[in-house]
mmCIF file of C-alpha atoms in Angstrom:
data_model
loop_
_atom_site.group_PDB
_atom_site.id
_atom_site.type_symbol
_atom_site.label_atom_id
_atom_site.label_comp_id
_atom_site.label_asym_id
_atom_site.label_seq_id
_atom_site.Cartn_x
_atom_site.Cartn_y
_atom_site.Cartn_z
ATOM 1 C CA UNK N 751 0.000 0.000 0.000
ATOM 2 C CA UNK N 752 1.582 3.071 -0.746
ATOM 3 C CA UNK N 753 1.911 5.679 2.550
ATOM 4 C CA UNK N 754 -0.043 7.951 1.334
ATOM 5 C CA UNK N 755 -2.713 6.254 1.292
ATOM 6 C CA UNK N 756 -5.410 4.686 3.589
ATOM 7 C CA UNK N 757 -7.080 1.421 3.926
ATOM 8 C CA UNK N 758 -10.756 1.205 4.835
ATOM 9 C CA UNK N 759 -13.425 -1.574 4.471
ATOM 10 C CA UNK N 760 -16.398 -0.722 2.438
ATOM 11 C CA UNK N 761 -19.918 -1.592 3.211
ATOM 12 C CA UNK N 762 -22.872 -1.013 0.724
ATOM 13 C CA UNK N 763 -26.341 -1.336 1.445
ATOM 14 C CA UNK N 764 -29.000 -2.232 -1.010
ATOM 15 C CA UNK N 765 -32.059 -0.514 -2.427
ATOM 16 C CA UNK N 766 -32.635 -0.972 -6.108
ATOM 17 C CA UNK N 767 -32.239 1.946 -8.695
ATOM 18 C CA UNK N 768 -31.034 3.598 -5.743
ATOM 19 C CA UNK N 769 -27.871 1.314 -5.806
ATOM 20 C CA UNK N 770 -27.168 4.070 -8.372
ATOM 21 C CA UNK N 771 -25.679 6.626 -5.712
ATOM 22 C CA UNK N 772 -23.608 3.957 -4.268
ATOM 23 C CA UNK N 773 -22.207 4.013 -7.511
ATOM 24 C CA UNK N 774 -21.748 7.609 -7.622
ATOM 25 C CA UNK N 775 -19.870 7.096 -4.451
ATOM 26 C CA UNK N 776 -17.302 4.561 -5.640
ATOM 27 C CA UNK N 777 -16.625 6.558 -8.965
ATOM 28 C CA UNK N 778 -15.601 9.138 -6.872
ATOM 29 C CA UNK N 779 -13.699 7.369 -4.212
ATOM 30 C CA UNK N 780 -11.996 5.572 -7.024
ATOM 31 C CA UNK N 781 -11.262 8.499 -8.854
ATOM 32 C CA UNK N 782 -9.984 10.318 -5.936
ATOM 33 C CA UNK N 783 -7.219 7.386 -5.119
ATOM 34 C CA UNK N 784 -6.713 8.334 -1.608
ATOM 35 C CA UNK N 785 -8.361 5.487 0.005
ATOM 36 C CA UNK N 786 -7.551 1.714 -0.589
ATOM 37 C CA UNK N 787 -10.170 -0.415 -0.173
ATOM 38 C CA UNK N 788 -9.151 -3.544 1.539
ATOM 39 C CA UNK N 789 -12.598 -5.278 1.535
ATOM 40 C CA UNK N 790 -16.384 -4.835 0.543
ATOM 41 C CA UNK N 791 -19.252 -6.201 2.436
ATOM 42 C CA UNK N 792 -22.570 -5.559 -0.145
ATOM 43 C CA UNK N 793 -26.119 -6.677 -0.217
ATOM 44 C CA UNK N 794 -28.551 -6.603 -3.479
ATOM 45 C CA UNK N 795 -27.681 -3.389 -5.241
ATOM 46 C CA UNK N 796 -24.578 -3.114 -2.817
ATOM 47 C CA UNK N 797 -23.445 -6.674 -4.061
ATOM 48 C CA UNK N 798 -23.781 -6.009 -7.954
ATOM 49 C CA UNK N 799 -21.616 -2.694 -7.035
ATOM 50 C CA UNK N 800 -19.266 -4.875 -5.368
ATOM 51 C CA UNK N 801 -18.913 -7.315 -7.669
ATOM 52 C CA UNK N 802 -18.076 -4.745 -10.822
ATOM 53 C CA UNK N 803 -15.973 -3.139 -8.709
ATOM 54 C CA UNK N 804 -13.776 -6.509 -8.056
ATOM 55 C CA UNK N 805 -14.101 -7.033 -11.536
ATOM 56 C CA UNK N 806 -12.957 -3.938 -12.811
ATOM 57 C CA UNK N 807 -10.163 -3.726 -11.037
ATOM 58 C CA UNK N 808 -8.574 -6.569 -12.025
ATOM 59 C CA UNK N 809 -9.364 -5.686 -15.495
ATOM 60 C CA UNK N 810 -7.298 -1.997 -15.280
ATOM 61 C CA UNK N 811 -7.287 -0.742 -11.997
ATOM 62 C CA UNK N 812 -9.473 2.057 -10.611
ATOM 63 C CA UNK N 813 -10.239 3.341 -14.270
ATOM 64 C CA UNK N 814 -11.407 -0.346 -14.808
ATOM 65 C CA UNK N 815 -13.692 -0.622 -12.096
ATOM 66 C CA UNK N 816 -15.351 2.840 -12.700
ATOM 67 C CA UNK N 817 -16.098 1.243 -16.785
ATOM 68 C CA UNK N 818 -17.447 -1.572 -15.276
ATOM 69 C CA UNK N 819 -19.857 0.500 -12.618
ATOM 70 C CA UNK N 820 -20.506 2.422 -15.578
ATOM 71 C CA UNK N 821 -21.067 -0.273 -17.912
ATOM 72 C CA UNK N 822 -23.530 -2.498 -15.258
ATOM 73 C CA UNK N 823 -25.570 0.313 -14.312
ATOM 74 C CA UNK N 824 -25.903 1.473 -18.641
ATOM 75 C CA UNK N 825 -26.954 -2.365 -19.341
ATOM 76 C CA UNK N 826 -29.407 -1.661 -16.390
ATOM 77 C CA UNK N 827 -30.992 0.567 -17.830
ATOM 78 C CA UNK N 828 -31.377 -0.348 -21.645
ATOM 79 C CA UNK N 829 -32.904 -3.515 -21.024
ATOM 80 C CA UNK N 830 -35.479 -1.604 -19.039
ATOM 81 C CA UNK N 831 -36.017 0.686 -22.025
ATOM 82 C CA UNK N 832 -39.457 -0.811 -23.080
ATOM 83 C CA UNK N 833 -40.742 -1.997 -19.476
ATOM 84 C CA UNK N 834 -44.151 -0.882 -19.261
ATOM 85 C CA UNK N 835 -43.520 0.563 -15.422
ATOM 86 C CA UNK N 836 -42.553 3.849 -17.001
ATOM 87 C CA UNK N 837 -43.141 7.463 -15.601
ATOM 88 C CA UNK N 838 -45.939 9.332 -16.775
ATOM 89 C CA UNK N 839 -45.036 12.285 -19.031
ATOM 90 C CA UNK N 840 -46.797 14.828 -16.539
ATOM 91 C CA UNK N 841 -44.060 13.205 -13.742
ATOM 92 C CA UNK N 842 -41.001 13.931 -16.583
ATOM 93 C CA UNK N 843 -42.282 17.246 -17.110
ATOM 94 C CA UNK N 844 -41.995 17.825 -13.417
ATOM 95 C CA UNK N 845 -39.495 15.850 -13.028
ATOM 96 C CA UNK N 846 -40.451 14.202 -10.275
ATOM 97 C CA UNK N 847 -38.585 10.812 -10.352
ATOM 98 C CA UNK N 848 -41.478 8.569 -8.533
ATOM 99 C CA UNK N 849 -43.710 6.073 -10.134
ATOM 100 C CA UNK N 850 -46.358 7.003 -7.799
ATOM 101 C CA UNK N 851 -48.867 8.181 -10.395
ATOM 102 C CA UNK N 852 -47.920 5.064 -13.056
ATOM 103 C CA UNK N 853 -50.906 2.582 -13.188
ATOM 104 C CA UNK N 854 -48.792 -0.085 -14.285
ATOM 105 C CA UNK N 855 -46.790 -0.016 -11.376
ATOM 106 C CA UNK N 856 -49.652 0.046 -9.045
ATOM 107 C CA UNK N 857 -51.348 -2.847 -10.860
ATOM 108 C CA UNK N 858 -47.813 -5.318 -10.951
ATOM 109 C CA UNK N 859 -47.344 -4.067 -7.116
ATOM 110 C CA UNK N 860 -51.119 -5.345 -6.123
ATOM 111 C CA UNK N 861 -50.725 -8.253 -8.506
ATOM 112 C CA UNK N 862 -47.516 -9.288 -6.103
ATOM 113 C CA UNK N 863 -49.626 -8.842 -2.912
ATOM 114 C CA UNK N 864 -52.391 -11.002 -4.609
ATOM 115 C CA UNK N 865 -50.131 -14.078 -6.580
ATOM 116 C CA UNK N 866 -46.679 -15.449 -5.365
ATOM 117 C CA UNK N 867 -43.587 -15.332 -8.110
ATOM 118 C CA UNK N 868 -44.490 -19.382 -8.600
ATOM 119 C CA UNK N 869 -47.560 -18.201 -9.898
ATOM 120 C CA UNK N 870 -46.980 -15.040 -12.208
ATOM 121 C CA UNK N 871 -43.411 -16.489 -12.933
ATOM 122 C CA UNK N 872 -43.792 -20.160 -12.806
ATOM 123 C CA UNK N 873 -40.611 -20.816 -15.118
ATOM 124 C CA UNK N 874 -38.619 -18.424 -12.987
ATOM 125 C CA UNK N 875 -37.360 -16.020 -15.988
ATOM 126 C CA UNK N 876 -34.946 -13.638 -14.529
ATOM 127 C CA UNK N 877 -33.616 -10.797 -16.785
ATOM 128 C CA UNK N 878 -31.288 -9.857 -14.246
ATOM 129 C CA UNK N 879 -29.405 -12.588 -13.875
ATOM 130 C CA UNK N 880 -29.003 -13.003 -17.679
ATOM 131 C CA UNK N 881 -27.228 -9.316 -17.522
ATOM 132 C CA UNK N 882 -25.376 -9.860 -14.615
ATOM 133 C CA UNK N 883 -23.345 -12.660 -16.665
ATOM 134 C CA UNK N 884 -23.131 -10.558 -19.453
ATOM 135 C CA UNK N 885 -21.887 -7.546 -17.666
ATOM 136 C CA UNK N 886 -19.325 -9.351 -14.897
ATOM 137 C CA UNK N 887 -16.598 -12.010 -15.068
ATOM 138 C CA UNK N 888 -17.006 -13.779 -12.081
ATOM 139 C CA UNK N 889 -13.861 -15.857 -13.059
ATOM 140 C CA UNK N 890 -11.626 -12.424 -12.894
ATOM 141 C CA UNK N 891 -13.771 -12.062 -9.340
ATOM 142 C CA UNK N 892 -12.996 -15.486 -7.895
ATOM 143 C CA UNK N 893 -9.221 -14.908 -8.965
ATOM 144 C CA UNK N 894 -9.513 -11.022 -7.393
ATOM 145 C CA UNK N 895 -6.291 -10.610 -4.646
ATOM 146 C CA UNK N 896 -7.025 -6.972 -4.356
ATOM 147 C CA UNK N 897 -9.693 -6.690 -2.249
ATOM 148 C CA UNK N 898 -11.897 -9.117 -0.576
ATOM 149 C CA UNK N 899 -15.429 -9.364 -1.055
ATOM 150 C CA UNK N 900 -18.664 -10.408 1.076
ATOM 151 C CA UNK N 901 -21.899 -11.025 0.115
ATOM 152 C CA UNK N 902 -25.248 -11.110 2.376
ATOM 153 C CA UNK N 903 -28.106 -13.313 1.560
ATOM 154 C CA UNK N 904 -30.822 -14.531 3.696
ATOM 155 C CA UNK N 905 -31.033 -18.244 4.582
ATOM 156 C CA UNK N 906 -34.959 -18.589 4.346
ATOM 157 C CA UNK N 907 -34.665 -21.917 6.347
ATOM 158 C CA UNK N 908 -33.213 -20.747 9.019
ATOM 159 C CA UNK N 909 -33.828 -17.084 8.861
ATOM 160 C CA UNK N 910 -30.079 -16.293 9.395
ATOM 161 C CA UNK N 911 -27.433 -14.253 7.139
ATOM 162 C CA UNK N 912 -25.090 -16.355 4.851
ATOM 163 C CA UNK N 913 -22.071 -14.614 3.643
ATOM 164 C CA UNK N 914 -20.707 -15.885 0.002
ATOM 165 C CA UNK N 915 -17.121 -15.064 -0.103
ATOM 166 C CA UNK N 916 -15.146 -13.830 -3.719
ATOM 167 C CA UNK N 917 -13.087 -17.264 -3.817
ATOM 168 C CA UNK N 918 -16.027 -19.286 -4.765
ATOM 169 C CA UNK N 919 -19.335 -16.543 -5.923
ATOM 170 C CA UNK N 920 -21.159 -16.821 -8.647
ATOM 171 C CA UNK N 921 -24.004 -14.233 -10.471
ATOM 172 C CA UNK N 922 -26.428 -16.877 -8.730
ATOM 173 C CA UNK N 923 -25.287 -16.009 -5.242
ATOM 174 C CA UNK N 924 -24.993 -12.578 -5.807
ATOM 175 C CA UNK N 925 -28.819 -13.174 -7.112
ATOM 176 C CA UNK N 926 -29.785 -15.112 -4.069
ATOM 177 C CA UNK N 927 -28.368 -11.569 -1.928
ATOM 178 C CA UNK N 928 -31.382 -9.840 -4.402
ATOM 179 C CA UNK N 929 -33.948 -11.581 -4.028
ATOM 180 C CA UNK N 930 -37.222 -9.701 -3.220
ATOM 181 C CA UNK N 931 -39.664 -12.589 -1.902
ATOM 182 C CA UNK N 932 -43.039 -11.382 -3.756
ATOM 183 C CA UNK N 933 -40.545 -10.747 -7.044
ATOM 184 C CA UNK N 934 -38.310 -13.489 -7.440
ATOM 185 C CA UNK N 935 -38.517 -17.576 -6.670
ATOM 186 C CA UNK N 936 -35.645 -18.153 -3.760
ATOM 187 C CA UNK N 937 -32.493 -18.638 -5.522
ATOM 188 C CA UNK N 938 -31.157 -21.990 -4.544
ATOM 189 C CA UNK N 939 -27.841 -22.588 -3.644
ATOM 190 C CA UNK N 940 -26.359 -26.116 -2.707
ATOM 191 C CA UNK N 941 -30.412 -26.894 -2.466
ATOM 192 C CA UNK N 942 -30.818 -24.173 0.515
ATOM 193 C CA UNK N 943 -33.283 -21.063 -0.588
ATOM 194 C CA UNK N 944 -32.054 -18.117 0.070
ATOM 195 C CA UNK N 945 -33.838 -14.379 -0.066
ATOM 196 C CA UNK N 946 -32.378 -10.788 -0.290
ATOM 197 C CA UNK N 947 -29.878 -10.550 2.206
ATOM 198 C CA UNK N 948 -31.419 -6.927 3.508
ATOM 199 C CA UNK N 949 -33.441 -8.696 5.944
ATOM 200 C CA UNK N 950 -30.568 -10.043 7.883
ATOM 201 C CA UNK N 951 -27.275 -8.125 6.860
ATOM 202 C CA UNK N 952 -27.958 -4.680 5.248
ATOM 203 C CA UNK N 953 -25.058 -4.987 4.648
ATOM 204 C CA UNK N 954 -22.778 -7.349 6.877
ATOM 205 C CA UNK N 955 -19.958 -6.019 8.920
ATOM 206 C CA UNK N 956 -18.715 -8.829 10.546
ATOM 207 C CA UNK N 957 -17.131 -10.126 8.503
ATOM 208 C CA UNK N 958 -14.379 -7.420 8.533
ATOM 209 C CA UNK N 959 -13.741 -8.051 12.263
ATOM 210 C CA UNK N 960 -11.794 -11.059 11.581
ATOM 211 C CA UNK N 961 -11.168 -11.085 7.775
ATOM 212 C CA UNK N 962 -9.473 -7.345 7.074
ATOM 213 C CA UNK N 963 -6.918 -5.415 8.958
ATOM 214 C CA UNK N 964 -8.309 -2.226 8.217
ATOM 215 C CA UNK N 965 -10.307 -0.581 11.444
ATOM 216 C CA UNK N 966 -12.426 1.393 9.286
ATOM 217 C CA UNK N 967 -15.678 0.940 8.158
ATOM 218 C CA UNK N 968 -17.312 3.221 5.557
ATOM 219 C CA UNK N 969 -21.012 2.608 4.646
ATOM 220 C CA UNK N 970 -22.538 3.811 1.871
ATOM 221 C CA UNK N 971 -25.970 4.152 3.504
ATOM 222 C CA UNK N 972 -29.226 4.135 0.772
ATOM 223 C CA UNK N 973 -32.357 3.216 3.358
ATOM 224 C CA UNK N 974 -33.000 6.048 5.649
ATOM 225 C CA UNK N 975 -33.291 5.043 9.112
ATOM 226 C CA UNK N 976 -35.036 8.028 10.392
ATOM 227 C CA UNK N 977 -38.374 9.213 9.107
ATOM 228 C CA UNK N 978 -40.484 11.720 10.357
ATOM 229 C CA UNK N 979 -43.918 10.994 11.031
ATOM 230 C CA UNK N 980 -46.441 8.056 11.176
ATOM 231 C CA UNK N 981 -47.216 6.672 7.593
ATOM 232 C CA UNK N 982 -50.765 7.167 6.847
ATOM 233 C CA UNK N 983 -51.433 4.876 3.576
ATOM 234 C CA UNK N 984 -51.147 1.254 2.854
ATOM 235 C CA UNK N 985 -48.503 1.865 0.599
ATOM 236 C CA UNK N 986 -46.510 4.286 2.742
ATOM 237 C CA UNK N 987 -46.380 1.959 5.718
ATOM 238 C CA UNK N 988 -45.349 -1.171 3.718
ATOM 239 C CA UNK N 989 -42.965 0.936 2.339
ATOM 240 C CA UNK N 990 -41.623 1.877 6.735
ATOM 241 C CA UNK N 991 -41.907 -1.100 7.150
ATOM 242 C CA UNK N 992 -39.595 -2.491 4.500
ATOM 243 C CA UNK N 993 -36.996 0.713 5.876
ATOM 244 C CA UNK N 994 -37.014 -0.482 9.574
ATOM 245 C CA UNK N 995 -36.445 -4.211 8.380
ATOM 246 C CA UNK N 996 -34.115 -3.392 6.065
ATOM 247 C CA UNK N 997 -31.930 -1.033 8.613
ATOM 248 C CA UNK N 998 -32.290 -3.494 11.757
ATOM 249 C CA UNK N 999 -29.288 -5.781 10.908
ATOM 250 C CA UNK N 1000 -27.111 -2.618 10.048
ATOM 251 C CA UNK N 1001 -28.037 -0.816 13.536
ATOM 252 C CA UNK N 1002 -27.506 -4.048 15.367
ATOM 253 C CA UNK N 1003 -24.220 -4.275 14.206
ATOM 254 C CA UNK N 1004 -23.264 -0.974 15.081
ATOM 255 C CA UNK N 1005 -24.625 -1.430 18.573
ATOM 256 C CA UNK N 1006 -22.733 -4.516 19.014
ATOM 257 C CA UNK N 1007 -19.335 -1.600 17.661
ATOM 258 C CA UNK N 1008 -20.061 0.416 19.921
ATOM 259 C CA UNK N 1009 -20.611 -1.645 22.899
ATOM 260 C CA UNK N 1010 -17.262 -3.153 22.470
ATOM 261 C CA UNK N 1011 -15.772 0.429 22.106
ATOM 262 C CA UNK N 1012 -16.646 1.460 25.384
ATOM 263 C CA UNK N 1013 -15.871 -2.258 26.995
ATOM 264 C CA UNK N 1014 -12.354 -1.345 25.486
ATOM 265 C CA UNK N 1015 -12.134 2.111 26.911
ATOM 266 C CA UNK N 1016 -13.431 1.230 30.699
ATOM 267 C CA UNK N 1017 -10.164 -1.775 30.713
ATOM 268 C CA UNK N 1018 -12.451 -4.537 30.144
ATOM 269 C CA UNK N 1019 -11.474 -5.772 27.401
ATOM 270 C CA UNK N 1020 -7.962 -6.193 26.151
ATOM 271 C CA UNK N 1021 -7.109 -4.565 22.878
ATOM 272 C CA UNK N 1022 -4.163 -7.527 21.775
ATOM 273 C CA UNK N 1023 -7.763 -9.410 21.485
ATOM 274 C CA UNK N 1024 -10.209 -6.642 20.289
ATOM 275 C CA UNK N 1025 -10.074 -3.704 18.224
ATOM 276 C CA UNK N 1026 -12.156 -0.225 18.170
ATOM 277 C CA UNK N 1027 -13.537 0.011 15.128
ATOM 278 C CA UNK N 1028 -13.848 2.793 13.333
ATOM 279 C CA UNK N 1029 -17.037 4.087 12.248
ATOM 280 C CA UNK N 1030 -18.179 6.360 8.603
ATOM 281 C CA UNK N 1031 -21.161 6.463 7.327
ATOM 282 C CA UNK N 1032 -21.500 8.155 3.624
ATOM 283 C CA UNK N 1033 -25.019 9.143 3.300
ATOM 284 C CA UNK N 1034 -27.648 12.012 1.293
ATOM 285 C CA UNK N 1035 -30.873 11.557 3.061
ATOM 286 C CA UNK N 1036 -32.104 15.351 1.992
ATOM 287 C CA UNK N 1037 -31.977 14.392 -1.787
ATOM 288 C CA UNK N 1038 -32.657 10.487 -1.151
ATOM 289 C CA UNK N 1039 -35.169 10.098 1.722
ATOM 290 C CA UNK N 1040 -38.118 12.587 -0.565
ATOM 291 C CA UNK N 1041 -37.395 10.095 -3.683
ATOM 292 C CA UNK N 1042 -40.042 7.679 -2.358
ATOM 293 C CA UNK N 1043 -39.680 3.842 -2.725
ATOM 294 C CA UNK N 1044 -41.661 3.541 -6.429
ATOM 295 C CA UNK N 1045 -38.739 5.280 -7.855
ATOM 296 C CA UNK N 1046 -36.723 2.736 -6.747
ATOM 297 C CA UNK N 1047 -38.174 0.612 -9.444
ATOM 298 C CA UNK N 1048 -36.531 3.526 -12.022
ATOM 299 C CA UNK N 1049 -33.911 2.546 -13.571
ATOM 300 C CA UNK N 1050 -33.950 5.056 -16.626
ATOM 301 C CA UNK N 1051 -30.728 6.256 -17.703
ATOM 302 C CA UNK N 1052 -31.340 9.679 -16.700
ATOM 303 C CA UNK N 1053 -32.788 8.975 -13.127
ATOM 304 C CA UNK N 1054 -29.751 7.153 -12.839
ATOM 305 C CA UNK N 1055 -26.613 9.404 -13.723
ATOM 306 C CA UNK N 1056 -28.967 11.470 -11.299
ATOM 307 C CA UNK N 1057 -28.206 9.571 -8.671
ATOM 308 C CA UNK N 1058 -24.636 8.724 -9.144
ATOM 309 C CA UNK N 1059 -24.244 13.007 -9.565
ATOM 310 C CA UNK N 1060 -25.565 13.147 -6.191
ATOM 311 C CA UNK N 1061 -23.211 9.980 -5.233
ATOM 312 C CA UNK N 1062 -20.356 11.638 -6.291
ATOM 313 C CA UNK N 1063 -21.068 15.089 -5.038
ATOM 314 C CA UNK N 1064 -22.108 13.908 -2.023
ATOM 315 C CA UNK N 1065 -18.407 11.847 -2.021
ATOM 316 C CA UNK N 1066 -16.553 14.809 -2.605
ATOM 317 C CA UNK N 1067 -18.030 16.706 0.287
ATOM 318 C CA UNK N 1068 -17.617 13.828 2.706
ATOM 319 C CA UNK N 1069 -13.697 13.010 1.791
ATOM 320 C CA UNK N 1070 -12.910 17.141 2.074
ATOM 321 C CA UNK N 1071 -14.398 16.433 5.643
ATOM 322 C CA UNK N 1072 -13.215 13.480 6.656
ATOM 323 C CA UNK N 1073 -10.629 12.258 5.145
ATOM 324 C CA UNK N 1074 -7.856 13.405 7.797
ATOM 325 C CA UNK N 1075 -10.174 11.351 10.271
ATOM 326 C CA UNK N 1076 -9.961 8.049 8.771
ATOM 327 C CA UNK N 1077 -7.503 5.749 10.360
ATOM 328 C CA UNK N 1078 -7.832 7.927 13.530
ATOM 329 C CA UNK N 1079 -11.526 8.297 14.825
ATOM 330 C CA UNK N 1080 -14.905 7.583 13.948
ATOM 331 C CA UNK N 1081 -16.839 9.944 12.165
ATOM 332 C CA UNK N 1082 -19.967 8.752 13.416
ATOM 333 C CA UNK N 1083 -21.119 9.401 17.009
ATOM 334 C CA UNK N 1084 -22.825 6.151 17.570
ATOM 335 C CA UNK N 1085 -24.396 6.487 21.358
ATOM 336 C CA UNK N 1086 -26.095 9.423 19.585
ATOM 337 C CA UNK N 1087 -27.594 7.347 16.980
ATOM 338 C CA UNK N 1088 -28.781 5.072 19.847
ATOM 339 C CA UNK N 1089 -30.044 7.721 22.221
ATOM 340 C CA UNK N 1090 -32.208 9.457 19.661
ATOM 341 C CA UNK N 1091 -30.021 12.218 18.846
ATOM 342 C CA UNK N 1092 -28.743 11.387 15.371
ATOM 343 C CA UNK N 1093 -25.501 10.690 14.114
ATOM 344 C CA UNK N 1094 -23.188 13.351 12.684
ATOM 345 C CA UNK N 1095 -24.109 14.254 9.398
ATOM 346 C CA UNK N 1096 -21.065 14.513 7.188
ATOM 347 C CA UNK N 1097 -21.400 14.957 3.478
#
């Protein structure tokens, strides 16, 4: 590693089209160069980001793994060109990104409340997974010895997480970590069905404890955890719901951070066994948070070089901040978060 630079684990939650600021974020983290990134923990849209990323950079380095961001998200988006779940032309003349006011994306959205994916899918057609092989070489991933890569998927037998390491994924296991249960069939893996890993490990951090020597954790943070306000229609409170389940794994985890933190600090715990981890949390909740969840279904081309603007803006602002930090201290007060307070809000 050179000395001028720092190493930091990455952690990338998921949240469809939205996935797009999280690539925003990496093109400019990548581009910047002042951060090495030792591992990456992702779930859904955090694992198909992780997954060009480890890609790309064995293809050409930082350059290659912003193409291949580039290029995933691009293919996203073309073979989405004729999907009848399309905003109205009053919503692009205000251009207000939501589906909300689409029919067709109220009428598939009842019709998966009404009929399982067995039944409206029975042969299990997945687009998705069709482009994902297309767009990534998950031979160049398996041989990746640049960074190290985790994905989250949720065992629906058991209900717990199951992390797929680089050395032996495949597009199906980063399809099991995106699997929406009223979308998709569970993705079968070794004959165990598995669902979208948000439920369980939004995304997974503990895997870094014992697999990375880097004590800093940076999550790129999609899924607001703080919303003002009881949610008054059906749709709006599926749509908490799905939020608070989505976000419990992730704030578990950092409760479990901080609680060792401050075992460290009173001399309870010895630090040749434990380590304080160090805390960032990349996140736009002023421009995401009013988006609404329909327009995560939107995966047009300009919705989504909308989001990766904001990504990267939002990037800049937090490394200008923060960047001296990393390596030192957290830049996330934690026992805030827990006492009701709110984290620090940089970038």
């Amino acid at each position: 590693m050179s000395k001028n630079r720092k190493t930091v684990n990455l952690a990338l939650q998921g949240g469809g089209a939205h996935g797009a600021f999280t690539w925003g974020v990496l093109d400019k983290l990548l581009e910047d160069g002042r951060l090495e990134i030792e591992a990456i923990s992702g779930t859904s849209a955090g694992a198909m980001n992780a997954v060009a990323v480890a890609d790309g950079l064995m293809r050409d380095g930082a350059d290659g793994a912003r193409a291949a961001l580039e290029k995933f998200w691009h293919s996203i988006s073309e073979r989405s060109a004729f999907s009848p779940i399309q905003r109205l032309p009053f919503d692009v003349l205000m251009g207000n990104w939501s589906l909300d006011h689409t029919p067709s994306y109220h009428f598939f959205d009842a019709m998966t409340r009404i009929a399982s994916p067995y039944q409206f899918n029975p042969l299990n057609i997945n687009p998705l997974l069709q482009l994902l092989e297309e767009c990534i070489d998950f031979d160049r991933v398996r041989s990746c010895n640049i960074l190290k890569v985790f994905i989250s998927a949720t065992d629906v037998e058991t209900g717990r997480v199951k992390i797929f390491d680089r050395s032996k994924l495949t597009a199906e296991m980063v399809m099991a970590s995106a699997c929406l249960p009223f979308l998709f069939q569970a993705v079968e893996i070794d004959g165990v069905p598995y669902w979208d890993g948000g439920y369980m490990g939004n995304p997974s951090l503990f895997p870094f404890h014992t697999h990375s020597e880097s004590g800093d954790i940076v999550v790129v943070q999609i899924n607001p955890i703080e919303r003002r306000g009881a949610p008054r229609t059906a749709q709006e409170i599926l749509n908490r719901i799905n939020e608070i389940s989505f976000n419990g794994s992730l704030l578990r985890e950092f409760r479990a951070i901080d609680f060792v933190r401050r075992l460290i600090e009173d001399g309870k715990l010895s630090q040749k066994h434990y380590r304080k981890t160090r805390v960032h949390v990349i996140e736009n909740q002023d421009e995401l948070k009013p988006l609404g969840a329909s327009s995560k279904v939107n995966v047009e081309w300009r919705f989504l070089v909308h989001l990766r603007d904001i990504g990267r803006e939002t990037a800049e602002r937090w490394l200008a901040d923060n960047i001296d930090h990393v390596g030192k201290r957290s830049t996330v007060d934690l026992r805030a978060m827990f006492q009701g307070l709110g984290a620090e809000h940089h970038g």
